PDB file of C-alpha atoms in Angstrom:
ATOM      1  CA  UNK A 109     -12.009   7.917  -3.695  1.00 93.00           C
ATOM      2  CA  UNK A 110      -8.613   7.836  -5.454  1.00 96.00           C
ATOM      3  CA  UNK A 111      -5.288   5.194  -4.108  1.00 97.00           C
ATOM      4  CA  UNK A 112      -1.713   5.391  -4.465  1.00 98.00           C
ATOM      5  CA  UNK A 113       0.230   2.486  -4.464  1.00 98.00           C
ATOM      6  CA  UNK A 114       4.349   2.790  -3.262  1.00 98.00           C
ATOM      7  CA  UNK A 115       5.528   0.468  -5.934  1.00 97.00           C
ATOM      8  CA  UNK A 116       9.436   2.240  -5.671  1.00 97.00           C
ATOM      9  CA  UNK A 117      10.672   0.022  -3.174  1.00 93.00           C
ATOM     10  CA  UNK A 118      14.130  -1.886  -4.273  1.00 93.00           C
ATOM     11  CA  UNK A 119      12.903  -5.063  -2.764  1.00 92.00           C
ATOM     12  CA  UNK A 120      16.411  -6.279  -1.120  1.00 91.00           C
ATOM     13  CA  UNK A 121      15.595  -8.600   1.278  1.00 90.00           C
ATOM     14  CA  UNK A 122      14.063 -11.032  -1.660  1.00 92.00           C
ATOM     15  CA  UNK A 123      17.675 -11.265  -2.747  1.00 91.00           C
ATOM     16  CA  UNK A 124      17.850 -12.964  -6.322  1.00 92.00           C
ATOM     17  CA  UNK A 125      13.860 -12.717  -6.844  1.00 92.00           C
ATOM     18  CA  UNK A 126      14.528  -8.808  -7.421  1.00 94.00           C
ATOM     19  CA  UNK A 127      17.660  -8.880  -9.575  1.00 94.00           C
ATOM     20  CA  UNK A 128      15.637  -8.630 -12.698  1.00 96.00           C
ATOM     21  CA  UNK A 129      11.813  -8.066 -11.183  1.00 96.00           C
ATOM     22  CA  UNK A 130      10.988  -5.330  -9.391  1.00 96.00           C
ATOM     23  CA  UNK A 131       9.534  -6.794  -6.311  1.00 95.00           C
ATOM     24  CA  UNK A 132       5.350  -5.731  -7.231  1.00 96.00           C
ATOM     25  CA  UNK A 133       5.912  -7.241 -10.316  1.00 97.00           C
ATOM     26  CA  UNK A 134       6.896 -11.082  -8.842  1.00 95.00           C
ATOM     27  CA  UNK A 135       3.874 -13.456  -8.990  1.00 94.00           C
ATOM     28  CA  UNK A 136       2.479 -15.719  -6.351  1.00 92.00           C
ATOM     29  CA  UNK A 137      -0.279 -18.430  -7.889  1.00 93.00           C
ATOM     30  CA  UNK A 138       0.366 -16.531 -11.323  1.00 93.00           C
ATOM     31  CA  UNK A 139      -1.032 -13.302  -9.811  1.00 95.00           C
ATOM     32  CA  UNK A 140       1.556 -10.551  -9.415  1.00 96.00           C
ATOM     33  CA  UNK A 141       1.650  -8.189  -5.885  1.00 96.00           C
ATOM     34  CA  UNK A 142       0.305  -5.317  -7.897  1.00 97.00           C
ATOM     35  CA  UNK A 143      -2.175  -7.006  -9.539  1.00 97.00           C
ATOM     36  CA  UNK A 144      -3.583  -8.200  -7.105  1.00 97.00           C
ATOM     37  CA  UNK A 145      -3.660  -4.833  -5.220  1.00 98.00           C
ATOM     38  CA  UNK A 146      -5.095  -3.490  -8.692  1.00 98.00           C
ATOM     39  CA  UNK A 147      -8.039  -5.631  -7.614  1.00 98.00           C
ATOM     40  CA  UNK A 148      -8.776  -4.860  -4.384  1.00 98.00           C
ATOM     41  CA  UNK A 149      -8.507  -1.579  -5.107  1.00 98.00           C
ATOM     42  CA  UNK A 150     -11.245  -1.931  -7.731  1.00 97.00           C
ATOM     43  CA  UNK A 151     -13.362  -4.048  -5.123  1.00 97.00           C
ATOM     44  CA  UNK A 152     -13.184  -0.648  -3.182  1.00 97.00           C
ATOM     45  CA  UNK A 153     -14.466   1.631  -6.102  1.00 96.00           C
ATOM     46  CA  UNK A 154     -11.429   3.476  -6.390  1.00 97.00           C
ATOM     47  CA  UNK A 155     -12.108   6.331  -9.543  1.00 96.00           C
ATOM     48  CA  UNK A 156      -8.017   7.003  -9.459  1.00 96.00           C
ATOM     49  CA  UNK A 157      -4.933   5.672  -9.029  1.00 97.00           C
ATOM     50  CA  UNK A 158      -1.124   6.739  -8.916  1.00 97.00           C
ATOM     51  CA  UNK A 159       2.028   3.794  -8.712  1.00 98.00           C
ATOM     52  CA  UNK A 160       5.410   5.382  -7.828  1.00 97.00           C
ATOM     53  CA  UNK A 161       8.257   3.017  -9.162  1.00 97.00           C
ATOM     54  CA  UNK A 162      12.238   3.314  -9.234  1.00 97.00           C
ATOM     55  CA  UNK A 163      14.208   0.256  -9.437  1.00 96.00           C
ATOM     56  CA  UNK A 164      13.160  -1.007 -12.523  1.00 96.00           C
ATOM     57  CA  UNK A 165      10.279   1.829 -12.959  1.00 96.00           C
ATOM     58  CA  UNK A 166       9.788   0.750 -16.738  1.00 97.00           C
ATOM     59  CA  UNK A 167       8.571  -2.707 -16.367  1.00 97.00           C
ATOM     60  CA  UNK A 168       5.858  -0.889 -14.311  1.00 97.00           C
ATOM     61  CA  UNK A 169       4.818   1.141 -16.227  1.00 97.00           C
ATOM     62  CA  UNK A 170       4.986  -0.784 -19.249  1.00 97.00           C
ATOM     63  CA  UNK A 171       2.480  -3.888 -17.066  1.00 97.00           C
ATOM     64  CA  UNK A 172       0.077  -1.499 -16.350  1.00 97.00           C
ATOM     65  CA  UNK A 173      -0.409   0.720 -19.437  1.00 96.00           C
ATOM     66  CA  UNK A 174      -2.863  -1.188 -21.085  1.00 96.00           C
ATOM     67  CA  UNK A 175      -4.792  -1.393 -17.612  1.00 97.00           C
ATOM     68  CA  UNK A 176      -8.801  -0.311 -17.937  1.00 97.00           C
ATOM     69  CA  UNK A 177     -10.285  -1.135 -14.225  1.00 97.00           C
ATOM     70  CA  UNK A 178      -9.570   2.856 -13.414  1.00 97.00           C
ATOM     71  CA  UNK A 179      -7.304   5.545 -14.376  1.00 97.00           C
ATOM     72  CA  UNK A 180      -3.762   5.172 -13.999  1.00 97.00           C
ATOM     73  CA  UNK A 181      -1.075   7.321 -13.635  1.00 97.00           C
ATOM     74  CA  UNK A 182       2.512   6.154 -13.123  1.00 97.00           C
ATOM     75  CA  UNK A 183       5.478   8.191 -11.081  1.00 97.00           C
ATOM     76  CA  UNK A 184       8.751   7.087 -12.350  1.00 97.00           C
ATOM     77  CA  UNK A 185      11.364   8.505  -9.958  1.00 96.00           C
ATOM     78  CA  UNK A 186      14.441   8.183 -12.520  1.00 93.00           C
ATOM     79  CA  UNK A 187      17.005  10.337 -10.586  1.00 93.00           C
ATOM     80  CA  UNK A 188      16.747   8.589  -7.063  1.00 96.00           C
ATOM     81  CA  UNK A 189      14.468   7.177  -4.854  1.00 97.00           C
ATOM     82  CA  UNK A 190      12.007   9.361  -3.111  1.00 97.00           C
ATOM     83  CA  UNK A 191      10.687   7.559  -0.036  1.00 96.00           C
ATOM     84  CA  UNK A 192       7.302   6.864   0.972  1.00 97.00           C
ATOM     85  CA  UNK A 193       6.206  10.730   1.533  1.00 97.00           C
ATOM     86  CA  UNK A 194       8.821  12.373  -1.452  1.00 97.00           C
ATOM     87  CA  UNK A 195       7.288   9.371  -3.642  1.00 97.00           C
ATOM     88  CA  UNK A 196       3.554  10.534  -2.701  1.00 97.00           C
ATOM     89  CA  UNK A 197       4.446  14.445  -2.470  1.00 96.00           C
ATOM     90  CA  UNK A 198       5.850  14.314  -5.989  1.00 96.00           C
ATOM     91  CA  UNK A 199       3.542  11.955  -7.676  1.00 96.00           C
ATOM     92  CA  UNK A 200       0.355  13.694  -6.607  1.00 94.00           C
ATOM     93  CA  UNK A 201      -0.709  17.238  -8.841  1.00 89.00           C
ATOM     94  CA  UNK A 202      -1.246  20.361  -6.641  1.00 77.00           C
ATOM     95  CA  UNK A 203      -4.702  19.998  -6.506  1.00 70.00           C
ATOM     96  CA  UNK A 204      -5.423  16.431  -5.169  1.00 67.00           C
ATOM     97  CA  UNK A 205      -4.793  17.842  -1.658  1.00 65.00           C
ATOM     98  CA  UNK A 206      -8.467  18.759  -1.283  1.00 73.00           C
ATOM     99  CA  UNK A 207      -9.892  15.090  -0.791  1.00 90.00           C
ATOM    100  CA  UNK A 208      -8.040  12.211   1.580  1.00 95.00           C
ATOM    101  CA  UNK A 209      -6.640   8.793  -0.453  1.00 97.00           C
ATOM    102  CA  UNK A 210      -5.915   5.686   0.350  1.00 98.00           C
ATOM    103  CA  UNK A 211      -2.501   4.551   0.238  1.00 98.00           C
ATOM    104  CA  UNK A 212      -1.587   0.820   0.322  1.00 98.00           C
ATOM    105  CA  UNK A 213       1.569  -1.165   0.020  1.00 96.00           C
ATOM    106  CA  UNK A 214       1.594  -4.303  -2.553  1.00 94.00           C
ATOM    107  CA  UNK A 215       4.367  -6.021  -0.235  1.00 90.00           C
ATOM    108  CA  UNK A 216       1.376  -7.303   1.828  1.00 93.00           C
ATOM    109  CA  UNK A 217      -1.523  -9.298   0.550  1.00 96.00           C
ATOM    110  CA  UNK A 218      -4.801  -7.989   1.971  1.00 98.00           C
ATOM    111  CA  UNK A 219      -7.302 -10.428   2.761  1.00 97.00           C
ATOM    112  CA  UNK A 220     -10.270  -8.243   4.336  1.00 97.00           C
ATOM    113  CA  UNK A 221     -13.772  -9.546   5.137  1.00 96.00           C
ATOM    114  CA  UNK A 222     -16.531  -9.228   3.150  1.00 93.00           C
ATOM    115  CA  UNK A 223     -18.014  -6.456   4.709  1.00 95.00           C
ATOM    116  CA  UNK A 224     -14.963  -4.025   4.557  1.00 97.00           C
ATOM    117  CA  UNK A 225     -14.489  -0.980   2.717  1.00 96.00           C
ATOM    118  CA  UNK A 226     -11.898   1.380   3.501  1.00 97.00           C
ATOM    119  CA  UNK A 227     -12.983   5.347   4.900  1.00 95.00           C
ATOM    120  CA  UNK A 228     -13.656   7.611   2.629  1.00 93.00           C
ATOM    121  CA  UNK A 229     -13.333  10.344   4.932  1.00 93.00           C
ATOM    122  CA  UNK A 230     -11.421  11.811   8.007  1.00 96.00           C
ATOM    123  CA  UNK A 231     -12.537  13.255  11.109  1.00 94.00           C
ATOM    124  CA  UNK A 232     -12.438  16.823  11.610  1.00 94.00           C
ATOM    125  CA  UNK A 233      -9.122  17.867  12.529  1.00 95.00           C
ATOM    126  CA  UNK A 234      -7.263  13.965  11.557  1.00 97.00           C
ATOM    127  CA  UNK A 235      -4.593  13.834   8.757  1.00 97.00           C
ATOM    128  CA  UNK A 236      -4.435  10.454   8.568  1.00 98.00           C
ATOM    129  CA  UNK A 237      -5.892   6.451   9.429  1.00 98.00           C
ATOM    130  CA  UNK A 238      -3.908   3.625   9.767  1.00 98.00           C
ATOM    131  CA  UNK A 239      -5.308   0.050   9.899  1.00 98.00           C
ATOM    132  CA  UNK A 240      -3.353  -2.037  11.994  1.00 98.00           C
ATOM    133  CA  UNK A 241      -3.415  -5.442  13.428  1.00 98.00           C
ATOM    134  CA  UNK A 242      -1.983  -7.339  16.668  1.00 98.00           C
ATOM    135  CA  UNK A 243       2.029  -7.594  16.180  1.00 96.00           C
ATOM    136  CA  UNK A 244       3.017 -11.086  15.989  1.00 92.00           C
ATOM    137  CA  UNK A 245       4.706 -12.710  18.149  1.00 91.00           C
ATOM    138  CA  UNK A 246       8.584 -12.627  18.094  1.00 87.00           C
ATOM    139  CA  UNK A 247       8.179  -9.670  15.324  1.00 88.00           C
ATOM    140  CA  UNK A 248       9.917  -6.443  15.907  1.00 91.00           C
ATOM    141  CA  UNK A 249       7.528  -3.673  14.108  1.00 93.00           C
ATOM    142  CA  UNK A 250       6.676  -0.312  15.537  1.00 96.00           C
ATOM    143  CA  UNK A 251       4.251  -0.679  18.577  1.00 97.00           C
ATOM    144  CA  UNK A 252       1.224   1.304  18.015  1.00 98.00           C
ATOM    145  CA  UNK A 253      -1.663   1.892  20.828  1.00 98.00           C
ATOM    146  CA  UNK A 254      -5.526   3.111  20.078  1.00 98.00           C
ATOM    147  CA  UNK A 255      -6.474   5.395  22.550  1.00 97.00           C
ATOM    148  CA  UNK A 256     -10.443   4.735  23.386  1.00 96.00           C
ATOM    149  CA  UNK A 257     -11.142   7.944  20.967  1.00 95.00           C
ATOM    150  CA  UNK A 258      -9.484   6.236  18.160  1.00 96.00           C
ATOM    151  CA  UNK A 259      -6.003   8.262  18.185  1.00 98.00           C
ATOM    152  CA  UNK A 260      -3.230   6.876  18.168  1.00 98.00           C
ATOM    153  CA  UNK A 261      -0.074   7.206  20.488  1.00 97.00           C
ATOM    154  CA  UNK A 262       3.629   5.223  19.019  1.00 97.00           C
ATOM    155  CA  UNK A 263       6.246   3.613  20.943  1.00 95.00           C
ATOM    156  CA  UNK A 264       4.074   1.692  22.810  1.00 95.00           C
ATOM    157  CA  UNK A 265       0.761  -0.951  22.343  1.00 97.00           C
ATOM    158  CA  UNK A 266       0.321  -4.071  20.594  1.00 97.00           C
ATOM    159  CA  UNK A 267      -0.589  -3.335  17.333  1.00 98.00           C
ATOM    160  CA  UNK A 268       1.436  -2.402  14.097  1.00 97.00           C
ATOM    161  CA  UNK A 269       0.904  -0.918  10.874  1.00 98.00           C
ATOM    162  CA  UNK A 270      -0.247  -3.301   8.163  1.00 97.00           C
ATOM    163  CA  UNK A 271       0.693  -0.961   5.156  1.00 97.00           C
ATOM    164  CA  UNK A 272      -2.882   0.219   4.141  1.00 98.00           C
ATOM    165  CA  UNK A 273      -4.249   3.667   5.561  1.00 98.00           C
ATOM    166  CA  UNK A 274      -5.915   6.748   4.569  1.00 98.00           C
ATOM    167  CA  UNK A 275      -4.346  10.070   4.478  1.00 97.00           C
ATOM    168  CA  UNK A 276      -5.204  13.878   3.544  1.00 96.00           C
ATOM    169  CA  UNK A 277      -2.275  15.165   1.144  1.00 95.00           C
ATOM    170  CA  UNK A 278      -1.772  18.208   2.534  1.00 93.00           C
ATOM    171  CA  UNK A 279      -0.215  17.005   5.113  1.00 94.00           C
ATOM    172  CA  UNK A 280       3.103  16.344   2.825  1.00 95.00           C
ATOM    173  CA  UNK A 281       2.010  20.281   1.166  1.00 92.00           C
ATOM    174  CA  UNK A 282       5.456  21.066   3.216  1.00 93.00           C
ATOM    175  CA  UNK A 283       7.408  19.247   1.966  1.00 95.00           C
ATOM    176  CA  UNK A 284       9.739  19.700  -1.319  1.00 96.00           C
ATOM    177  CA  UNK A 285       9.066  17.841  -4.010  1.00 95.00           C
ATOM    178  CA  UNK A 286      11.640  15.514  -5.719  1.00 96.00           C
ATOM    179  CA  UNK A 287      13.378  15.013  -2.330  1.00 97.00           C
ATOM    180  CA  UNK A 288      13.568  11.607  -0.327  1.00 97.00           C
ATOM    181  CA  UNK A 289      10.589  12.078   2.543  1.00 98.00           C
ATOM    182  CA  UNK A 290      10.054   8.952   4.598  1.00 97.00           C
ATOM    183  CA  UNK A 291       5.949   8.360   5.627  1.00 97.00           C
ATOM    184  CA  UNK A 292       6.866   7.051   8.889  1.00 96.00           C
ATOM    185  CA  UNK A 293       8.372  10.510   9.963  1.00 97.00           C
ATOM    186  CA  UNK A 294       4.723  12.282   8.761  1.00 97.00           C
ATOM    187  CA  UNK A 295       3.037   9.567  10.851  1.00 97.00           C
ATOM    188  CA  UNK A 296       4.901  10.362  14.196  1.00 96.00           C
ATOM    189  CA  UNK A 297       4.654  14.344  13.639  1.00 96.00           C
ATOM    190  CA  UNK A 298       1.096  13.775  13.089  1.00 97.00           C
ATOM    191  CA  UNK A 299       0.389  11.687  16.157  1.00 97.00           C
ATOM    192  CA  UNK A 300       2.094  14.559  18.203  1.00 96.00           C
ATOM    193  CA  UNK A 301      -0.066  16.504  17.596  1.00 96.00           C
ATOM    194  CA  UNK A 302      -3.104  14.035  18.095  1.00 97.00           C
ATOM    195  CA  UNK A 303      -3.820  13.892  14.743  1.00 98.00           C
ATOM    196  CA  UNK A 304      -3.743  10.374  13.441  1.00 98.00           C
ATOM    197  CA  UNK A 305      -6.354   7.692  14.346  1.00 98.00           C
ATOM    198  CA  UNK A 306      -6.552   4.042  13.385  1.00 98.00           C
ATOM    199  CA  UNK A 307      -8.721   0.659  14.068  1.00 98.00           C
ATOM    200  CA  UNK A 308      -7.804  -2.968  13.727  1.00 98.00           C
ATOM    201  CA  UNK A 309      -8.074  -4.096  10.027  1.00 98.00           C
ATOM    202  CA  UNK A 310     -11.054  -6.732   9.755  1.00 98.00           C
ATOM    203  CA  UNK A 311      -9.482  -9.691   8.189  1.00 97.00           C
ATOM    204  CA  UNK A 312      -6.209 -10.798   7.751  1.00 96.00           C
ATOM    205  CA  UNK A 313      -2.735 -10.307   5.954  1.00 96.00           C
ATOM    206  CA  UNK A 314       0.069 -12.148   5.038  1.00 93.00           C
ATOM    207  CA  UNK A 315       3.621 -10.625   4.394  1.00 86.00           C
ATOM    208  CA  UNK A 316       5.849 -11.322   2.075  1.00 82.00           C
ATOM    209  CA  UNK A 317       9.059  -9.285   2.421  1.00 78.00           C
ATOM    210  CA  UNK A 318      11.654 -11.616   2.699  1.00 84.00           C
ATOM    211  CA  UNK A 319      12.921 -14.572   0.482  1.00 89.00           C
ATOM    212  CA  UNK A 320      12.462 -17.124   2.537  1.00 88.00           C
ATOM    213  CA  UNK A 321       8.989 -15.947   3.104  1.00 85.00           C
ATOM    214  CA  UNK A 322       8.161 -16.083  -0.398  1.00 88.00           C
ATOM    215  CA  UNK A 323       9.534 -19.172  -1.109  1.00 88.00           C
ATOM    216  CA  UNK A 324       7.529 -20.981   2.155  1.00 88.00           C
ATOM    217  CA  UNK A 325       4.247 -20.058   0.650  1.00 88.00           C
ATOM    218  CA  UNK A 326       4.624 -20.718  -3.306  1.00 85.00           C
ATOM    219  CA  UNK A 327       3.725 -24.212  -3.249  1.00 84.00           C
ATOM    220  CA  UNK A 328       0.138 -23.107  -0.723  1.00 90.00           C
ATOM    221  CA  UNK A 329      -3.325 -22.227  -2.340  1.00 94.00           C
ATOM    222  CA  UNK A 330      -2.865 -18.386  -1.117  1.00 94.00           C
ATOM    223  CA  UNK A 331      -6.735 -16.990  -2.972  1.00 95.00           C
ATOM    224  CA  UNK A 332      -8.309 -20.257  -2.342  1.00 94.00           C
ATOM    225  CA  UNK A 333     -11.327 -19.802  -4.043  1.00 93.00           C
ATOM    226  CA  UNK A 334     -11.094 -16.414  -5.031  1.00 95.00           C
ATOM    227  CA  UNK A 335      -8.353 -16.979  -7.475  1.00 96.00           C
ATOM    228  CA  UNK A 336     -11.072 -17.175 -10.315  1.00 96.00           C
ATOM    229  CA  UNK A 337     -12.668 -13.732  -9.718  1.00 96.00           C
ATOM    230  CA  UNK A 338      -8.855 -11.979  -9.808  1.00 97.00           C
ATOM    231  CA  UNK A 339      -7.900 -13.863 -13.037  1.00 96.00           C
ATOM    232  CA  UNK A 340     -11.353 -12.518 -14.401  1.00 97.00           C
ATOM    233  CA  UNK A 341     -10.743  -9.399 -13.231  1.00 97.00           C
ATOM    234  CA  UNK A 342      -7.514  -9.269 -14.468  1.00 97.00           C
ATOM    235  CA  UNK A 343      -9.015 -10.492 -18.160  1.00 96.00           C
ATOM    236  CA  UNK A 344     -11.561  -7.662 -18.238  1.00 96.00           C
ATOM    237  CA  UNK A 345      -9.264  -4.631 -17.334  1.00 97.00           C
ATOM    238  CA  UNK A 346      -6.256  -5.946 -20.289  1.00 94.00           C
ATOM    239  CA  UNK A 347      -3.859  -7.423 -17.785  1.00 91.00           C
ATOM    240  CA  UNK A 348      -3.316 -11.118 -19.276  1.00 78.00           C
TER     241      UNK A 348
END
């Protein structure tokens, strides 16, 4: 299976931590956000990977081009920012719409259990799989509901989307490439026409999208134990 990580984000709400760091670049425990998505990704036996960057696209690339866990190939969007959709629709060649890939977001740290590996496939007739979780309380994301067949219905549930799913490429084939497409518009068209499924993610997540967030949880032991097999990892594949 191949990934795509959405690197291009400009990372605002960390205010100051982003002025000169693009946001998957900042480190937590010495381990940046796209490192560390670099090795879960590898965990998961991904053969392929694209990063779309724009705000500060060449310290990207430049982190990740002596990288040897898996091919890389990095999307610099130098005019303007794409979006989540333009990012993937432009990144991806032609033919990569044949097989689905799994798209995850470095703004959120992933801690599945043991057991987990994402789907490989989709269902006859699905486009795309979200995992979600239960929306915390007091949080204001996009209610989500699984329907007892797995498909999903928005604006309404108790679940949200956690930032890691599975999706089949062609359905961004109509859209133009090098225009701003936002994923959360393909997600609703595709659940209108019952086409998107998802299940609860097994394990937990923790987000850091804000500045104060970040800041609460630099002085906590975030890998635990864990820590040692990333900073190997990241020793083996040139990234230290």
């Amino acid at each position: 299976m191949n990934a795509f990580v959405l690197a291009a984000g400009f990372g605002k709400r960390m205010g100051s931590l982003t002025q000169n760091t693009p946001k998957p670049l900042l480190q937590i425990q010495s381990i940046t956000l796209l490192d560390y998505a670099l090795y879960l990704l590898h965990s998961w036996k991904i053969q392929k990977g694209w990063i779309n960057a724009h705000y500060l696209g060449e310290q990207i690339l430049t982190h990740v081009k002596n990288f040897t866990g898996f091919p890389i190939e990095v999307s610099i969007e130098k005019d303007k920012i794409l979006g989540t959709a333009g990012g993937i629709r432009t990144a991806l060649p032609q033919d990569s719409n044949s097989e689905p890939i799994l798209l995850i977001n470095p703004d959120t740290l992933f801690f599945p259990n043991p057991e987990f590996t994402p789907k490989q496939y989709l269902a006859s007739g699905i486009k795309i799989h979200l995992y979600l979780l239960p929306i915390p309380k007091g949080e204001n994301y996009t209610q989500i509901f699984i329907r007892k067949d797995g498909v999903l219905e928005f604006g309404k549930g108790e679940f949200y989307y956690i930032g890691l799913s599975v999706i089949d490429p062609s359905c961004l084939s109509s859209l133009e490439k090098n225009q701003y497409y936002d994923l959360s518009d393909t997600f609703r068209e595709c659940a209108k026409k019952g086409e998107i499924t998802g299940e609860i993610f097994p394990g937990e997540v923790l987000d850091l999208g804000t500045k104060e967030l970040w800041e609460t949880y630099q002085s906590k032991d975030i890998f635990g134990s864990n820590i040692m097999n990333i900073k190997s990892f990241l020793r083996r594949t040139n990234m230290t």
